[in-house]
């Protein structure tokens, strides 16, 4: 569990919601809590279900409080929970192999089961999903007919966790569903030339000679997606231990609210009297410069070195759309009621994403003008992953 968590923390380097560090993804506290809950469930769950209910309740509360304390994003918590459960089952499985034990938990039953038993199941899985390389956005401008942003939103490899189950009427056919959460990393790519001329605070629009703030870039973030699917499942028993599975699902995909913050710095040209006259400096810049220097007790040199983060520079509104999915899997049933599964899933959705550009600072009334556009983005997602499976 610790290996999985720390490998993700120090490769993704995601900034925490409170900006305290760059090791937010995934949540180690949540992973530890769900690891303990799963051990409690395996050791005592068949004595009384209240052990399992209590363990997972407190584990869930751990994840919730990590968000309420502004230490983790929801994707960090969900992936941490998946790591905790999957790591624990992997540990029990390896314990079986190393110590030659027939049973190491309370999911006991007969050892001689029939390969043609109906393979109804409940599974917990984790995987990596490809997605669109770019999100479709319209060209965004600082003002009407002003300077273009020229931004491209590049998408990386998503991390997914899911809960899936199906009831089989016979050996080959069943119905079921899946709940899946994916976090898709988004990086904003903006040409350097556009950063220089993009009007961040509307001064140039009002007649200022140069921008007071220069855009350094946008902070990366993750777009959260939640899928709910129902459909038909198929299974073919190759042997008593190995099964090949398939499915065809239809459902809804919901995208969470998403925002990117701008990172800016003060333009040194505002202090160059060959470019900005004393009169223009007093009219457009002096009040803001004085405010920042007094607010943080800075010298002019310090001011030019500082970076300024503007929250919600660009946001994507939450939305939902219909989707379809299919997939194949290979399941290794190492005892009657427990198995491991490798899977490859394909999902398609085409959400209409609405982008709100809020590039100006708030006015005296606390309002911030925004410009909006909507684009439909086809998302072809192929997910490779593994799952722990409880067979019943």
CSV table of C-alpha atoms in Angstrom, one decimal:
chain,number,residue,atom,x,y,z
A,1,UNK,CA,0.0,0.0,0.0
A,2,UNK,CA,2.7,2.4,0.9
A,3,UNK,CA,4.6,1.6,-2.3
A,4,UNK,CA,1.6,2.3,-4.5
A,5,UNK,CA,0.7,5.5,-2.7
A,6,UNK,CA,4.2,7.0,-2.6
A,7,UNK,CA,4.9,6.0,-6.2
A,8,UNK,CA,1.9,8.1,-7.3
A,9,UNK,CA,2.7,11.0,-4.9
A,10,UNK,CA,6.2,11.6,-6.2
A,11,UNK,CA,5.5,11.0,-9.9
A,12,UNK,CA,2.2,13.0,-10.4
A,13,UNK,CA,3.4,15.8,-8.0
A,14,UNK,CA,-0.2,17.2,-7.7
A,15,UNK,CA,-0.6,20.4,-5.7
A,16,UNK,CA,-2.8,20.1,-2.6
A,17,UNK,CA,-6.0,22.2,-2.4
A,18,UNK,CA,-4.4,24.4,0.3
A,19,UNK,CA,-1.2,24.8,-1.8
A,20,UNK,CA,0.9,23.5,1.0
A,21,UNK,CA,2.8,20.9,-1.0
A,22,UNK,CA,3.0,18.9,-4.3
A,23,UNK,CA,2.2,15.4,-3.0
A,24,UNK,CA,-1.6,15.4,-2.9
A,25,UNK,CA,-2.3,12.4,-5.2
A,26,UNK,CA,-3.2,9.9,-3.8
A,27,UNK,CA,-4.4,10.1,-0.1
A,28,UNK,CA,-2.2,8.0,2.1
A,29,UNK,CA,-4.5,8.5,5.1
A,30,UNK,CA,-7.5,7.2,3.2
A,31,UNK,CA,-5.5,4.3,1.8
A,32,UNK,CA,-4.4,3.3,5.3
A,33,UNK,CA,-7.9,3.6,6.7
A,34,UNK,CA,-9.4,1.4,3.9
A,35,UNK,CA,-6.5,-1.1,4.3
A,36,UNK,CA,-7.4,-1.4,8.0
A,37,UNK,CA,-11.1,-1.7,7.3
A,38,UNK,CA,-10.5,-4.5,4.8
A,39,UNK,CA,-8.3,-6.4,7.2
A,40,UNK,CA,-11.0,-6.0,9.8
A,41,UNK,CA,-13.6,-7.3,7.3
A,42,UNK,CA,-11.6,-10.3,6.4
A,43,UNK,CA,-10.7,-11.3,9.9
A,44,UNK,CA,-14.0,-10.7,11.7
A,45,UNK,CA,-16.6,-9.9,9.0
A,46,UNK,CA,-18.1,-13.4,9.0
A,47,UNK,CA,-18.4,-13.3,12.9
A,48,UNK,CA,-20.6,-10.2,12.6
A,49,UNK,CA,-21.3,-7.8,9.7
A,50,UNK,CA,-21.0,-4.9,12.1
A,51,UNK,CA,-17.2,-5.3,12.1
A,52,UNK,CA,-17.2,-4.6,8.4
A,53,UNK,CA,-19.8,-1.9,8.5
A,54,UNK,CA,-18.0,-0.1,11.3
A,55,UNK,CA,-14.6,-0.4,9.7
A,56,UNK,CA,-15.7,0.9,6.3
A,57,UNK,CA,-17.8,3.7,7.9
A,58,UNK,CA,-14.8,5.1,9.8
A,59,UNK,CA,-12.6,4.6,6.7
A,60,UNK,CA,-15.1,6.6,4.7
A,61,UNK,CA,-15.2,9.3,7.3
A,62,UNK,CA,-11.4,9.5,7.1
A,63,UNK,CA,-11.6,10.3,3.4
A,64,UNK,CA,-14.4,12.9,3.9
A,65,UNK,CA,-12.4,14.7,6.6
A,66,UNK,CA,-9.3,14.8,4.4
A,67,UNK,CA,-11.4,16.8,1.9
A,68,UNK,CA,-13.1,19.0,4.6
A,69,UNK,CA,-9.6,19.9,5.9
A,70,UNK,CA,-8.7,21.1,2.4
A,71,UNK,CA,-5.9,18.6,2.1
A,72,UNK,CA,-7.1,16.4,-0.8
A,73,UNK,CA,-9.1,16.5,-3.9
A,74,UNK,CA,-12.0,14.0,-4.2
A,75,UNK,CA,-10.0,12.0,-6.8
A,76,UNK,CA,-7.1,11.6,-4.3
A,77,UNK,CA,-9.4,10.1,-1.7
A,78,UNK,CA,-11.2,7.7,-4.1
A,79,UNK,CA,-7.9,6.4,-5.6
A,80,UNK,CA,-6.5,6.1,-2.0
A,81,UNK,CA,-9.5,4.0,-1.0
A,82,UNK,CA,-9.0,1.7,-4.0
A,83,UNK,CA,-5.3,1.3,-3.3
A,84,UNK,CA,-6.0,0.4,0.3
A,85,UNK,CA,-8.5,-2.4,-0.5
A,86,UNK,CA,-6.6,-3.8,-3.5
A,87,UNK,CA,-3.3,-3.8,-1.6
A,88,UNK,CA,-4.8,-5.7,1.3
A,89,UNK,CA,-6.3,-8.4,-1.0
A,90,UNK,CA,-3.0,-8.7,-2.9
A,91,UNK,CA,-1.3,-9.2,0.5
A,92,UNK,CA,-3.6,-12.0,1.5
A,93,UNK,CA,-3.2,-13.6,-1.9
A,94,UNK,CA,0.6,-13.6,-1.7
A,95,UNK,CA,0.3,-14.9,1.9
A,96,UNK,CA,-1.6,-17.9,0.6
A,97,UNK,CA,1.1,-18.6,-2.0
A,98,UNK,CA,4.1,-18.1,0.2
A,99,UNK,CA,2.8,-20.0,3.3
A,100,UNK,CA,0.8,-22.6,1.4
A,101,UNK,CA,-2.3,-21.8,3.3
A,102,UNK,CA,-5.7,-22.8,2.0
A,103,UNK,CA,-7.5,-19.9,3.8
A,104,UNK,CA,-6.2,-16.7,5.3
A,105,UNK,CA,-9.5,-14.9,5.7
A,106,UNK,CA,-13.1,-15.5,6.6
A,107,UNK,CA,-14.4,-15.9,3.0
A,108,UNK,CA,-14.4,-19.7,3.5
A,109,UNK,CA,-16.4,-22.3,1.6
A,110,UNK,CA,-15.9,-25.6,-0.1
A,111,UNK,CA,-12.7,-26.1,-2.0
A,112,UNK,CA,-14.3,-28.3,-4.7
A,113,UNK,CA,-16.5,-26.1,-6.7
A,114,UNK,CA,-17.9,-26.7,-10.2
A,115,UNK,CA,-16.5,-24.8,-13.2
A,116,UNK,CA,-20.1,-24.4,-14.5
A,117,UNK,CA,-21.4,-22.6,-11.4
A,118,UNK,CA,-23.0,-19.3,-12.1
A,119,UNK,CA,-20.2,-16.8,-11.6
A,120,UNK,CA,-22.1,-13.9,-9.9
A,121,UNK,CA,-19.6,-11.4,-8.5
A,122,UNK,CA,-18.8,-8.2,-6.8
A,123,UNK,CA,-15.4,-6.6,-7.7
A,124,UNK,CA,-13.2,-3.6,-6.7
A,125,UNK,CA,-10.8,-2.4,-9.4
A,126,UNK,CA,-8.2,0.1,-10.3
A,127,UNK,CA,-6.8,1.0,-13.7
A,128,UNK,CA,-5.2,3.5,-16.0
A,129,UNK,CA,-7.3,4.9,-18.9
A,130,UNK,CA,-6.3,6.7,-22.1
A,131,UNK,CA,-8.4,9.6,-23.2
A,132,UNK,CA,-8.6,12.4,-25.7
A,133,UNK,CA,-5.2,14.0,-26.2
A,134,UNK,CA,-6.8,17.4,-26.4
A,135,UNK,CA,-10.1,18.9,-25.1
A,136,UNK,CA,-11.9,20.8,-27.8
A,137,UNK,CA,-12.1,24.5,-26.9
A,138,UNK,CA,-12.9,27.6,-28.9
A,139,UNK,CA,-10.4,30.4,-29.2
A,140,UNK,CA,-10.6,32.6,-26.1
A,141,UNK,CA,-9.9,36.3,-26.1
A,142,UNK,CA,-9.1,38.7,-23.3
A,143,UNK,CA,-11.7,41.2,-24.6
A,144,UNK,CA,-14.0,41.3,-27.6
A,145,UNK,CA,-11.7,41.3,-30.7
A,146,UNK,CA,-8.7,41.5,-28.4
A,147,UNK,CA,-5.7,39.3,-28.0
A,148,UNK,CA,-6.1,35.5,-28.3
A,149,UNK,CA,-5.1,33.1,-25.5
A,150,UNK,CA,-4.2,30.3,-28.0
A,151,UNK,CA,-4.6,27.7,-25.3
A,152,UNK,CA,-4.7,24.0,-25.8
A,153,UNK,CA,-5.9,21.8,-23.0
A,154,UNK,CA,-3.8,18.6,-23.1
A,155,UNK,CA,-5.2,15.5,-21.3
A,156,UNK,CA,-3.0,12.9,-19.8
A,157,UNK,CA,-3.6,9.3,-18.6
A,158,UNK,CA,-6.5,9.0,-16.2
A,159,UNK,CA,-6.5,7.0,-13.0
A,160,UNK,CA,-9.7,5.0,-12.4
A,161,UNK,CA,-11.3,3.2,-9.5
A,162,UNK,CA,-14.6,1.3,-9.8
A,163,UNK,CA,-17.1,-1.0,-8.1
A,164,UNK,CA,-18.7,-3.6,-10.3
A,165,UNK,CA,-21.2,-6.4,-9.8
A,166,UNK,CA,-23.4,-8.8,-11.8
A,167,UNK,CA,-25.9,-11.6,-11.0
A,168,UNK,CA,-25.6,-14.6,-13.4
A,169,UNK,CA,-28.7,-16.6,-14.2
A,170,UNK,CA,-26.6,-19.5,-15.5
A,171,UNK,CA,-23.0,-20.2,-16.4
A,172,UNK,CA,-22.9,-17.8,-19.3
A,173,UNK,CA,-25.3,-14.9,-18.9
A,174,UNK,CA,-26.0,-12.2,-16.3
A,175,UNK,CA,-27.0,-8.6,-15.7
A,176,UNK,CA,-25.3,-6.0,-13.5
A,177,UNK,CA,-23.7,-2.6,-13.3
A,178,UNK,CA,-20.7,-0.5,-12.5
A,179,UNK,CA,-19.8,2.7,-10.7
A,180,UNK,CA,-16.5,4.2,-11.8
A,181,UNK,CA,-14.6,7.4,-10.9
A,182,UNK,CA,-11.8,8.7,-13.1
A,183,UNK,CA,-9.5,11.6,-12.6
A,184,UNK,CA,-8.1,13.0,-15.9
A,185,UNK,CA,-5.0,15.3,-15.6
A,186,UNK,CA,-5.3,18.5,-17.6
A,187,UNK,CA,-2.3,20.7,-18.6
A,188,UNK,CA,-2.8,24.1,-20.3
A,189,UNK,CA,-0.4,24.8,-23.1
A,190,UNK,CA,-0.2,28.5,-24.1
A,191,UNK,CA,2.2,29.9,-26.7
A,192,UNK,CA,4.8,32.2,-25.1
A,193,UNK,CA,4.0,35.1,-27.5
A,194,UNK,CA,0.4,35.0,-26.4
A,195,UNK,CA,1.3,35.2,-22.7
A,196,UNK,CA,3.0,38.5,-23.3
A,197,UNK,CA,0.0,40.2,-24.9
A,198,UNK,CA,-2.9,38.7,-23.2
A,199,UNK,CA,-4.6,41.4,-21.1
A,200,UNK,CA,-5.0,40.0,-17.6
A,201,UNK,CA,-6.7,42.9,-15.8
A,202,UNK,CA,-8.3,45.0,-18.5
A,203,UNK,CA,-5.8,47.9,-18.3
A,204,UNK,CA,-4.8,47.8,-22.0
A,205,UNK,CA,-8.4,47.7,-22.9
A,206,UNK,CA,-8.8,51.0,-21.0
A,207,UNK,CA,-5.8,52.5,-22.8
A,208,UNK,CA,-2.8,51.5,-20.7
A,209,UNK,CA,0.5,51.2,-22.8
A,210,UNK,CA,1.4,47.7,-21.5
A,211,UNK,CA,0.0,44.9,-19.3
A,212,UNK,CA,0.7,45.3,-15.6
A,213,UNK,CA,0.5,41.5,-15.2
A,214,UNK,CA,2.2,39.0,-17.4
A,215,UNK,CA,0.7,35.5,-17.7
A,216,UNK,CA,3.2,32.8,-16.7
A,217,UNK,CA,0.8,30.0,-17.2
A,218,UNK,CA,-2.1,28.0,-15.8
A,219,UNK,CA,-1.8,25.6,-12.9
A,220,UNK,CA,-2.5,22.0,-13.8
A,221,UNK,CA,-5.5,20.2,-12.3
A,222,UNK,CA,-7.6,17.0,-12.7
A,223,UNK,CA,-11.0,16.7,-14.3
A,224,UNK,CA,-13.2,14.3,-12.3
A,225,UNK,CA,-15.6,12.0,-14.1
A,226,UNK,CA,-18.2,9.7,-12.6
A,227,UNK,CA,-19.8,6.9,-14.6
A,228,UNK,CA,-23.0,4.9,-13.7
A,229,UNK,CA,-23.6,1.9,-16.0
A,230,UNK,CA,-26.1,-1.0,-16.4
A,231,UNK,CA,-26.0,-3.8,-18.9
A,232,UNK,CA,-25.5,-7.5,-19.7
A,233,UNK,CA,-22.5,-9.6,-18.8
A,234,UNK,CA,-21.1,-12.8,-20.3
A,235,UNK,CA,-18.7,-15.4,-19.0
A,236,UNK,CA,-17.1,-18.5,-20.4
A,237,UNK,CA,-15.3,-21.0,-18.1
A,238,UNK,CA,-12.1,-22.0,-19.8
A,239,UNK,CA,-11.3,-24.2,-16.8
A,240,UNK,CA,-12.2,-24.4,-13.1
A,241,UNK,CA,-9.8,-21.6,-12.3
A,242,UNK,CA,-9.9,-19.4,-15.5
A,243,UNK,CA,-12.9,-17.5,-16.9
A,244,UNK,CA,-13.2,-15.2,-19.9
A,245,UNK,CA,-15.7,-12.4,-19.5
A,246,UNK,CA,-17.4,-9.7,-21.6
A,247,UNK,CA,-20.0,-7.0,-21.1
A,248,UNK,CA,-22.1,-4.4,-22.9
A,249,UNK,CA,-23.1,-1.4,-20.8
A,250,UNK,CA,-25.1,1.9,-21.2
A,251,UNK,CA,-25.2,4.7,-18.7
A,252,UNK,CA,-24.5,8.3,-17.7
A,253,UNK,CA,-21.2,10.2,-17.3
A,254,UNK,CA,-21.0,13.2,-15.0
A,255,UNK,CA,-18.1,15.6,-15.2
A,256,UNK,CA,-17.4,17.6,-12.0
A,257,UNK,CA,-16.7,21.3,-11.9
A,258,UNK,CA,-13.1,22.0,-13.0
A,259,UNK,CA,-11.0,25.1,-12.7
A,260,UNK,CA,-7.5,26.3,-13.7
A,261,UNK,CA,-5.8,29.1,-11.8
A,262,UNK,CA,-3.6,31.7,-13.6
A,263,UNK,CA,-0.1,32.4,-12.4
A,264,UNK,CA,1.1,35.9,-13.1
A,265,UNK,CA,4.0,38.3,-12.4
A,266,UNK,CA,4.4,42.0,-12.5
A,267,UNK,CA,5.6,43.4,-15.8
A,268,UNK,CA,8.9,45.2,-15.3
A,269,UNK,CA,8.1,47.5,-18.2
A,270,UNK,CA,5.7,49.5,-16.1
A,271,UNK,CA,8.7,51.0,-14.3
A,272,UNK,CA,10.5,51.8,-17.6
A,273,UNK,CA,9.9,55.5,-18.4
A,274,UNK,CA,10.9,55.1,-22.0
A,275,UNK,CA,7.9,52.8,-22.4
A,276,UNK,CA,5.5,54.0,-19.7
A,277,UNK,CA,5.3,57.7,-19.0
A,278,UNK,CA,5.0,59.0,-15.4
A,279,UNK,CA,1.4,60.2,-16.2
A,280,UNK,CA,0.4,56.7,-17.5
A,281,UNK,CA,2.1,55.0,-14.5
A,282,UNK,CA,0.1,57.1,-12.0
A,283,UNK,CA,-3.1,56.6,-14.0
A,284,UNK,CA,-3.0,52.8,-14.5
A,285,UNK,CA,-0.4,51.2,-12.2
A,286,UNK,CA,0.6,53.2,-9.2
A,287,UNK,CA,-2.4,52.4,-7.0
A,288,UNK,CA,-2.0,48.6,-7.5
A,289,UNK,CA,1.8,48.7,-7.1
A,290,UNK,CA,1.4,50.6,-3.8
A,291,UNK,CA,-1.2,48.2,-2.5
A,292,UNK,CA,0.9,45.1,-3.2
A,293,UNK,CA,4.0,46.6,-1.7
A,294,UNK,CA,2.3,47.8,1.4
A,295,UNK,CA,0.2,44.6,1.8
A,296,UNK,CA,3.2,42.3,1.8
A,297,UNK,CA,5.9,44.8,2.9
A,298,UNK,CA,7.8,44.3,-0.4
A,299,UNK,CA,10.5,46.3,-2.2
A,300,UNK,CA,10.2,46.9,-5.9
A,301,UNK,CA,12.7,44.1,-6.6
A,302,UNK,CA,10.7,41.7,-4.4
A,303,UNK,CA,7.5,42.7,-6.2
A,304,UNK,CA,9.0,41.8,-9.6
A,305,UNK,CA,10.1,38.4,-8.2
A,306,UNK,CA,6.7,37.5,-6.8
A,307,UNK,CA,4.1,35.3,-8.5
A,308,UNK,CA,0.4,36.0,-8.2
A,309,UNK,CA,-2.3,33.3,-8.4
A,310,UNK,CA,-5.8,34.2,-9.6
A,311,UNK,CA,-8.4,31.6,-8.6
A,312,UNK,CA,-10.7,30.2,-11.3
A,313,UNK,CA,-9.1,31.9,-14.2
A,314,UNK,CA,-10.7,29.3,-16.4
A,315,UNK,CA,-13.4,26.9,-15.4
A,316,UNK,CA,-15.4,24.0,-17.0
A,317,UNK,CA,-19.0,23.7,-15.8
A,318,UNK,CA,-20.2,20.3,-14.5
A,319,UNK,CA,-22.3,18.4,-17.1
A,320,UNK,CA,-23.7,15.0,-17.8
A,321,UNK,CA,-24.2,12.9,-20.9
A,322,UNK,CA,-25.1,9.4,-22.1
A,323,UNK,CA,-22.3,6.9,-22.7
A,324,UNK,CA,-21.8,3.3,-23.8
A,325,UNK,CA,-19.2,0.8,-22.8
A,326,UNK,CA,-17.9,-2.7,-23.3
A,327,UNK,CA,-14.9,-4.8,-22.3
A,328,UNK,CA,-13.2,-8.1,-21.9
A,329,UNK,CA,-11.6,-9.7,-18.9
A,330,UNK,CA,-9.6,-12.7,-17.7
A,331,UNK,CA,-10.4,-14.0,-14.2
A,332,UNK,CA,-8.3,-16.3,-12.1
A,333,UNK,CA,-10.5,-17.9,-9.5
A,334,UNK,CA,-8.1,-19.1,-6.9
A,335,UNK,CA,-10.8,-20.4,-4.5
A,336,UNK,CA,-14.5,-20.7,-4.5
A,337,UNK,CA,-15.4,-17.2,-3.4
A,338,UNK,CA,-12.3,-15.2,-4.4
A,339,UNK,CA,-10.6,-14.3,-7.6
A,340,UNK,CA,-8.3,-11.8,-9.4
A,341,UNK,CA,-9.2,-10.2,-12.7
A,342,UNK,CA,-7.3,-8.4,-15.5
A,343,UNK,CA,-9.5,-6.4,-17.8
A,344,UNK,CA,-9.6,-4.1,-20.8
A,345,UNK,CA,-12.6,-1.8,-21.0
A,346,UNK,CA,-13.7,0.6,-23.7
A,347,UNK,CA,-16.0,3.6,-23.0
A,348,UNK,CA,-17.4,6.3,-25.3
A,349,UNK,CA,-19.0,9.5,-24.3
A,350,UNK,CA,-19.4,12.9,-26.0
A,351,UNK,CA,-20.0,15.5,-23.3
A,352,UNK,CA,-20.7,19.2,-24.1
A,353,UNK,CA,-18.2,21.1,-22.0
A,354,UNK,CA,-18.9,24.7,-21.2
A,355,UNK,CA,-15.8,26.9,-20.6
A,356,UNK,CA,-15.9,30.1,-18.6
A,357,UNK,CA,-12.9,32.5,-19.0
A,358,UNK,CA,-12.6,34.9,-16.1
A,359,UNK,CA,-9.4,36.7,-16.8
A,360,UNK,CA,-10.0,40.0,-15.1
A,361,UNK,CA,-9.7,40.7,-11.4
A,362,UNK,CA,-12.9,41.3,-9.5
A,363,UNK,CA,-14.3,44.8,-9.6
A,364,UNK,CA,-15.3,47.0,-6.6
A,365,UNK,CA,-18.6,45.1,-6.3
A,366,UNK,CA,-16.8,41.7,-6.3
A,367,UNK,CA,-18.1,40.8,-9.7
A,368,UNK,CA,-15.9,39.2,-12.4
A,369,UNK,CA,-16.9,39.4,-16.1
A,370,UNK,CA,-16.6,36.1,-18.0
A,371,UNK,CA,-16.8,34.9,-21.5
A,372,UNK,CA,-18.2,31.5,-22.2
A,373,UNK,CA,-18.2,28.9,-25.0
A,374,UNK,CA,-19.4,25.3,-25.4
A,375,UNK,CA,-17.8,22.5,-27.3
A,376,UNK,CA,-18.7,18.8,-27.6
A,377,UNK,CA,-15.6,16.6,-26.9
A,378,UNK,CA,-15.7,13.0,-28.0
A,379,UNK,CA,-14.0,10.8,-25.4
A,380,UNK,CA,-12.8,7.4,-26.4
A,381,UNK,CA,-11.4,5.8,-23.2
A,382,UNK,CA,-9.5,2.5,-23.1
A,383,UNK,CA,-8.8,1.3,-19.5
A,384,UNK,CA,-6.4,-1.4,-18.5
A,385,UNK,CA,-6.4,-2.6,-14.9
A,386,UNK,CA,-6.9,-5.2,-12.3
A,387,UNK,CA,-9.5,-6.1,-9.8
A,388,UNK,CA,-10.2,-8.2,-6.7
A,389,UNK,CA,-13.4,-10.2,-7.1
A,390,UNK,CA,-15.7,-11.8,-4.6
A,391,UNK,CA,-17.7,-14.7,-6.2
A,392,UNK,CA,-21.0,-15.8,-4.8
